[in-house]
CSV table of C-alpha atoms in Angstrom, one decimal:
chain,number,residue,atom,x,y,z
A,5,UNK,CA,-9.9,21.5,-0.3
A,6,UNK,CA,-13.3,18.9,-1.0
A,7,UNK,CA,-14.0,20.2,-4.4
A,8,UNK,CA,-10.7,18.7,-5.7
A,9,UNK,CA,-11.2,16.1,-8.5
A,10,UNK,CA,-9.4,12.9,-8.3
A,11,UNK,CA,-8.3,10.1,-10.4
A,12,UNK,CA,-8.0,6.9,-8.5
A,13,UNK,CA,-6.1,4.2,-10.0
A,14,UNK,CA,-6.7,0.6,-8.8
A,15,UNK,CA,-9.8,1.5,-7.8
A,16,UNK,CA,-10.6,-2.0,-8.1
A,17,UNK,CA,-8.2,-3.3,-5.9
A,18,UNK,CA,-8.8,-3.5,-2.3
A,19,UNK,CA,-6.9,-0.7,-0.9
A,20,UNK,CA,-8.4,1.5,-4.5
A,21,UNK,CA,-12.1,0.3,-2.5
A,22,UNK,CA,-10.4,2.1,0.9
A,23,UNK,CA,-9.5,5.2,-0.6
A,24,UNK,CA,-12.5,5.9,-2.9
A,25,UNK,CA,-14.6,5.6,0.0
A,26,UNK,CA,-13.2,7.4,2.6
A,27,UNK,CA,-11.9,10.2,-0.6
A,28,UNK,CA,-15.9,10.3,-1.6
A,29,UNK,CA,-17.5,9.8,2.3
A,30,UNK,CA,-14.5,13.3,2.8
A,31,UNK,CA,-16.1,14.9,-0.3
A,32,UNK,CA,-13.8,14.3,-2.7
A,33,UNK,CA,-15.4,14.1,-6.4
A,34,UNK,CA,-13.3,10.8,-6.9
A,35,UNK,CA,-12.9,9.6,-11.0
A,36,UNK,CA,-12.4,5.5,-10.6
A,37,UNK,CA,-10.3,3.0,-13.2
A,38,UNK,CA,-9.0,-0.2,-12.7
A,39,UNK,CA,-9.2,-3.6,-15.7
A,40,UNK,CA,-12.6,-3.5,-14.6
A,41,UNK,CA,-15.2,-2.0,-12.1
A,42,UNK,CA,-14.5,1.0,-11.9
A,43,UNK,CA,-15.3,4.5,-14.2
A,44,UNK,CA,-13.1,3.9,-17.1
A,45,UNK,CA,-11.8,0.9,-17.6
A,46,UNK,CA,-8.1,-0.3,-19.4
A,47,UNK,CA,-4.9,-0.9,-19.3
A,48,UNK,CA,-3.0,1.7,-18.0
A,49,UNK,CA,0.6,0.6,-19.9
A,50,UNK,CA,-1.4,1.0,-22.9
A,51,UNK,CA,-0.5,4.7,-24.1
A,52,UNK,CA,-3.7,5.1,-26.1
A,53,UNK,CA,-5.4,4.6,-23.1
A,54,UNK,CA,-3.9,7.3,-21.1
A,55,UNK,CA,-3.5,9.5,-23.4
A,56,UNK,CA,-5.9,10.1,-25.5
A,57,UNK,CA,-8.9,9.0,-23.4
A,58,UNK,CA,-8.3,8.9,-19.8
A,59,UNK,CA,-6.3,12.7,-19.8
A,60,UNK,CA,-8.7,13.9,-22.1
A,61,UNK,CA,-10.5,13.1,-18.5
A,62,UNK,CA,-11.9,16.0,-15.8
A,63,UNK,CA,-9.2,15.4,-13.1
A,64,UNK,CA,-7.4,17.6,-10.9
A,65,UNK,CA,-5.5,15.1,-8.8
A,66,UNK,CA,-3.4,11.2,-9.4
A,67,UNK,CA,-3.6,8.5,-6.4
A,68,UNK,CA,-1.9,5.8,-8.2
A,69,UNK,CA,-2.1,3.3,-6.9
A,70,UNK,CA,-2.5,0.3,-9.6
A,71,UNK,CA,0.7,-2.0,-9.4
A,72,UNK,CA,1.3,-6.0,-9.1
A,73,UNK,CA,1.8,-6.6,-5.6
A,74,UNK,CA,2.0,-10.2,-5.5
A,75,UNK,CA,5.5,-11.2,-4.8
A,76,UNK,CA,5.6,-14.6,-6.0
A,77,UNK,CA,4.0,-13.3,-9.9
A,78,UNK,CA,6.1,-10.5,-10.0
A,79,UNK,CA,9.8,-13.8,-9.4
A,80,UNK,CA,8.2,-16.1,-11.6
A,81,UNK,CA,7.2,-12.5,-14.6
A,82,UNK,CA,9.1,-9.5,-14.0
A,83,UNK,CA,8.3,-9.1,-17.3
A,84,UNK,CA,5.0,-8.2,-16.6
A,85,UNK,CA,5.8,-6.4,-13.3
A,86,UNK,CA,7.6,-4.1,-14.8
A,87,UNK,CA,4.8,-3.7,-18.1
A,88,UNK,CA,2.0,-3.2,-15.4
A,89,UNK,CA,3.9,-1.1,-12.3
A,90,UNK,CA,6.5,0.8,-14.6
A,91,UNK,CA,5.4,1.6,-17.7
A,92,UNK,CA,2.1,2.7,-16.5
A,93,UNK,CA,3.6,5.0,-13.7
A,94,UNK,CA,5.4,6.5,-17.0
A,95,UNK,CA,2.1,6.8,-19.2
A,96,UNK,CA,0.9,7.9,-16.0
A,97,UNK,CA,3.2,10.9,-15.6
A,98,UNK,CA,2.8,12.4,-18.7
A,99,UNK,CA,-0.8,12.7,-18.4
A,100,UNK,CA,-0.4,14.2,-15.0
A,101,UNK,CA,1.9,16.7,-16.8
A,102,UNK,CA,0.5,17.8,-19.4
A,103,UNK,CA,-2.7,18.3,-17.8
A,104,UNK,CA,-0.2,19.8,-15.3
A,105,UNK,CA,-2.1,18.7,-12.5
A,106,UNK,CA,-2.3,20.0,-8.3
A,107,UNK,CA,-1.3,16.5,-7.2
A,108,UNK,CA,0.3,13.0,-7.9
A,109,UNK,CA,1.1,10.8,-4.7
A,110,UNK,CA,2.6,7.5,-5.5
A,111,UNK,CA,1.9,4.6,-3.7
A,112,UNK,CA,5.7,2.8,-3.4
A,113,UNK,CA,6.5,0.6,-0.1
A,114,UNK,CA,8.9,-0.8,2.0
A,115,UNK,CA,10.0,-3.2,0.0
A,116,UNK,CA,12.0,-0.4,-1.3
A,117,UNK,CA,13.9,-0.7,1.6
A,118,UNK,CA,13.6,-4.8,1.8
A,119,UNK,CA,15.7,-6.4,4.6
A,120,UNK,CA,16.5,-2.7,6.4
A,121,UNK,CA,20.2,-1.5,7.1
A,122,UNK,CA,18.8,0.0,10.1
A,123,UNK,CA,16.2,0.5,12.5
A,124,UNK,CA,13.6,1.7,12.2
A,125,UNK,CA,13.4,2.8,8.8
A,126,UNK,CA,13.5,6.3,7.9
A,127,UNK,CA,13.1,8.0,4.6
A,128,UNK,CA,17.0,8.3,4.4
A,129,UNK,CA,17.3,5.0,4.7
A,130,UNK,CA,19.5,3.1,1.9
A,131,UNK,CA,17.2,1.2,-0.6
A,132,UNK,CA,17.8,-2.5,-0.8
A,133,UNK,CA,15.7,-4.1,-2.9
A,134,UNK,CA,15.0,-7.8,-3.6
A,135,UNK,CA,12.3,-9.1,-5.9
A,136,UNK,CA,11.3,-8.0,-8.9
A,137,UNK,CA,8.2,-5.9,-7.4
A,138,UNK,CA,10.1,-4.0,-4.8
A,139,UNK,CA,12.5,-2.8,-7.7
A,140,UNK,CA,9.5,-1.9,-9.8
A,141,UNK,CA,8.6,0.4,-6.8
A,142,UNK,CA,12.5,1.9,-6.6
A,143,UNK,CA,12.1,2.2,-10.6
A,144,UNK,CA,8.7,3.7,-9.9
A,145,UNK,CA,9.8,6.2,-7.7
A,146,UNK,CA,12.8,7.6,-9.6
A,147,UNK,CA,9.8,8.4,-12.6
A,148,UNK,CA,8.4,10.1,-10.4
A,149,UNK,CA,10.7,11.9,-9.3
A,150,UNK,CA,12.3,12.5,-12.8
A,151,UNK,CA,9.1,13.6,-13.7
A,152,UNK,CA,8.6,16.0,-10.8
A,153,UNK,CA,12.5,18.2,-11.2
A,154,UNK,CA,12.1,18.5,-14.9
A,155,UNK,CA,8.0,19.0,-15.6
A,156,UNK,CA,7.6,20.0,-12.4
A,157,UNK,CA,5.5,18.2,-11.5
A,158,UNK,CA,3.8,18.8,-8.5
A,159,UNK,CA,4.5,15.0,-6.4
A,160,UNK,CA,4.1,13.2,-3.3
A,161,UNK,CA,6.2,9.3,-3.0
A,162,UNK,CA,4.1,7.1,-0.4
A,163,UNK,CA,6.0,4.3,1.5
A,164,UNK,CA,3.5,1.9,2.8
A,165,UNK,CA,4.2,-0.9,5.8
A,166,UNK,CA,1.3,-3.7,5.8
A,167,UNK,CA,-1.8,-2.8,5.4
A,168,UNK,CA,-4.9,-4.7,5.9
A,169,UNK,CA,-9.0,-4.9,6.1
A,170,UNK,CA,-11.7,-5.5,4.6
A,171,UNK,CA,-11.6,-6.2,0.4
A,172,UNK,CA,-8.3,-8.1,1.1
A,173,UNK,CA,-8.0,-11.8,-0.5
A,174,UNK,CA,-8.1,-13.8,2.4
A,175,UNK,CA,-4.6,-15.9,1.0
A,176,UNK,CA,-2.7,-13.0,2.3
A,177,UNK,CA,-1.4,-13.3,6.1
A,178,UNK,CA,-4.0,-11.6,7.9
A,179,UNK,CA,-7.7,-12.9,6.6
A,180,UNK,CA,-5.8,-16.3,6.6
A,181,UNK,CA,-4.9,-15.8,10.2
A,182,UNK,CA,-8.8,-14.4,11.1
A,183,UNK,CA,-10.1,-17.9,8.3
A,184,UNK,CA,-8.0,-20.5,10.4
A,185,UNK,CA,-10.0,-18.9,13.9
A,186,UNK,CA,-12.7,-18.7,13.2
A,187,UNK,CA,-13.0,-22.5,11.4
A,188,UNK,CA,-10.9,-24.0,14.4
A,189,UNK,CA,-8.2,-24.8,12.2
A,190,UNK,CA,-4.3,-24.2,13.2
A,191,UNK,CA,-2.4,-21.3,12.4
A,192,UNK,CA,0.6,-22.1,10.3
A,193,UNK,CA,3.4,-19.1,11.1
A,194,UNK,CA,7.1,-19.3,9.2
A,195,UNK,CA,9.6,-19.2,10.6
A,196,UNK,CA,7.8,-19.2,13.9
A,197,UNK,CA,6.6,-16.0,12.9
A,198,UNK,CA,9.5,-14.5,13.6
A,199,UNK,CA,9.5,-11.6,11.1
A,200,UNK,CA,8.3,-8.0,12.0
A,201,UNK,CA,6.5,-5.2,10.5
A,202,UNK,CA,3.8,-2.3,11.0
A,203,UNK,CA,0.6,-3.6,10.0
A,204,UNK,CA,-2.6,-1.4,10.3
A,205,UNK,CA,-6.1,-0.5,8.9
A,206,UNK,CA,-6.7,0.8,5.5
A,207,UNK,CA,-8.4,3.7,6.7
A,208,UNK,CA,-5.5,5.1,8.2
A,209,UNK,CA,-3.5,5.1,4.3
A,210,UNK,CA,-6.6,6.5,3.2
A,211,UNK,CA,-6.3,9.0,5.9
A,212,UNK,CA,-2.6,10.1,4.5
A,213,UNK,CA,-4.2,10.3,0.9
A,214,UNK,CA,-6.2,13.3,1.6
A,215,UNK,CA,-4.1,14.6,3.8
A,216,UNK,CA,-1.7,14.9,0.6
A,217,UNK,CA,-4.0,15.7,-1.0
A,218,UNK,CA,-5.2,19.1,0.4
A,219,UNK,CA,-2.1,20.2,2.4
A,220,UNK,CA,1.2,21.9,0.3
A,221,UNK,CA,3.2,20.8,2.8
A,222,UNK,CA,2.9,17.6,0.6
A,223,UNK,CA,4.6,18.6,-2.9
A,224,UNK,CA,8.0,17.5,-2.9
A,225,UNK,CA,7.4,15.1,-0.1
A,226,UNK,CA,9.0,11.2,0.8
A,227,UNK,CA,6.2,9.5,3.6
A,228,UNK,CA,7.2,6.4,5.4
A,229,UNK,CA,3.8,4.8,5.6
A,230,UNK,CA,2.2,2.8,9.1
A,231,UNK,CA,2.2,4.0,13.3
A,232,UNK,CA,6.0,3.3,14.1
A,233,UNK,CA,4.8,0.1,16.3
A,234,UNK,CA,6.4,-3.3,15.4
A,235,UNK,CA,5.1,-6.5,15.6
A,236,UNK,CA,5.7,-10.3,14.9
A,237,UNK,CA,4.2,-12.0,12.5
A,238,UNK,CA,3.4,-14.0,15.8
A,239,UNK,CA,2.0,-11.1,17.5
A,240,UNK,CA,-0.2,-10.5,14.9
A,241,UNK,CA,-1.5,-14.1,15.1
A,242,UNK,CA,-2.3,-13.9,18.9
A,243,UNK,CA,-4.1,-10.8,19.1
A,244,UNK,CA,-6.6,-12.3,15.9
A,245,UNK,CA,-6.4,-15.1,17.9
A,246,UNK,CA,-7.8,-13.6,21.3
A,247,UNK,CA,-10.4,-11.5,19.7
A,248,UNK,CA,-12.0,-14.4,17.7
A,249,UNK,CA,-11.5,-15.9,21.2
A,250,UNK,CA,-10.6,-19.0,19.5
A,251,UNK,CA,-9.1,-22.2,20.8
A,252,UNK,CA,-6.7,-22.8,17.4
A,253,UNK,CA,-3.4,-23.9,17.8
A,254,UNK,CA,-0.1,-22.0,16.5
A,255,UNK,CA,1.3,-24.4,14.2
A,256,UNK,CA,5.3,-22.5,13.6
A,257,UNK,CA,6.8,-24.0,10.6
A,258,UNK,CA,10.1,-23.9,9.3
A,259,UNK,CA,10.8,-21.3,7.2
A,260,UNK,CA,10.0,-20.8,3.6
A,261,UNK,CA,13.1,-20.6,2.3
A,262,UNK,CA,17.0,-20.0,3.1
A,263,UNK,CA,17.3,-16.8,2.4
A,264,UNK,CA,14.4,-16.5,4.8
A,265,UNK,CA,15.9,-18.5,7.6
A,266,UNK,CA,17.6,-15.1,9.5
A,267,UNK,CA,13.9,-13.7,10.5
A,268,UNK,CA,13.2,-9.9,9.0
A,269,UNK,CA,12.8,-7.1,11.1
A,270,UNK,CA,11.5,-4.3,8.7
A,271,UNK,CA,9.5,-0.7,10.9
A,272,UNK,CA,9.2,2.7,9.9
A,273,UNK,CA,10.0,5.6,12.3
A,274,UNK,CA,6.8,8.0,10.8
A,275,UNK,CA,8.0,11.7,12.9
A,276,UNK,CA,8.2,13.0,8.6
A,277,UNK,CA,5.2,12.3,7.8
A,278,UNK,CA,3.0,13.5,11.7
A,279,UNK,CA,5.8,16.3,11.2
A,280,UNK,CA,4.2,17.5,8.3
A,281,UNK,CA,1.3,16.8,7.4
A,282,UNK,CA,0.1,16.3,11.6
A,283,UNK,CA,-0.8,13.0,10.9
A,284,UNK,CA,-2.1,10.6,13.3
A,285,UNK,CA,-3.8,6.9,12.6
A,286,UNK,CA,-7.8,7.2,12.3
A,287,UNK,CA,-8.5,3.6,13.5
A,288,UNK,CA,-6.5,1.2,15.6
A,289,UNK,CA,-4.8,-1.7,15.3
A,290,UNK,CA,-7.5,-3.6,17.3
A,291,UNK,CA,-10.7,-1.9,16.2
A,292,UNK,CA,-8.8,-2.3,12.6
A,293,UNK,CA,-8.6,-6.0,12.9
A,294,UNK,CA,-12.2,-6.0,14.8
A,295,UNK,CA,-13.8,-4.7,11.1
A,296,UNK,CA,-11.8,-6.5,9.2
A,297,UNK,CA,-12.8,-10.1,11.3
A,298,UNK,CA,-16.5,-8.4,10.8
A,299,UNK,CA,-16.4,-8.7,7.1
A,300,UNK,CA,-14.6,-11.9,7.4
A,301,UNK,CA,-17.4,-14.0,9.4
A,302,UNK,CA,-20.0,-12.4,6.3
A,303,UNK,CA,-18.0,-13.7,3.4
A,304,UNK,CA,-17.0,-17.4,4.8
A,305,UNK,CA,-20.2,-17.5,6.4
């Protein structure tokens, strides 16, 4: 199915750039949209833009990545978060339904689980959202499920853990740790770096999207995406320090808020992803860090 034409939203963003590059290399015809820097520039929360312009373009599938992902921003402006993350999703679902696309892949998030009520986190684990961003992804999932049920839209939902790689903003945890190590600066670890997650390189996420596009078994499914390996923030910092041969010191800091005093542990069970789609990571954690370190070196000179 490499002749499939795929519309990627949020294509100018960090993950979008990885996904569009990967799919293009795999032979897909990729059409990009974003606020700027894409084939088609515009606001997906604008019904006219989506239904009168985007919907008239030629594509067979949609990979919907566009979203407000900044947690602090979502807390400061929940209204904007819901407009961007949910109204835009609704517009795209309507466009997808009218065009009868072959696939609609929705980028949800592990944040729908909030502080997980069980570990490892399964797709059946109850939602436990905390922030407006988390809630926006819960709402988005319900919109997707609604169109799948009533309009027979061929949809897949991906709940991803921490993605890293080139093009991520330097203030994000992993690029920031790399920058500190390269400059010999101390590495701040809030709550002693006790929180855990399952970080993985962006190309692995692009591989999951490819599998969802080419495999009919993905239709109607929800998948946790990660590696299934739990790593603490402190462990990640120590690994970056080792790979950069840095003398930077790890500085344990208190939690940023009372709510974050109890360490948050979160990592997925990805057995469904492996069983249904035959997924295996294509880039290891260490290799992904090495690629990201090289990129940060180039950026900071």
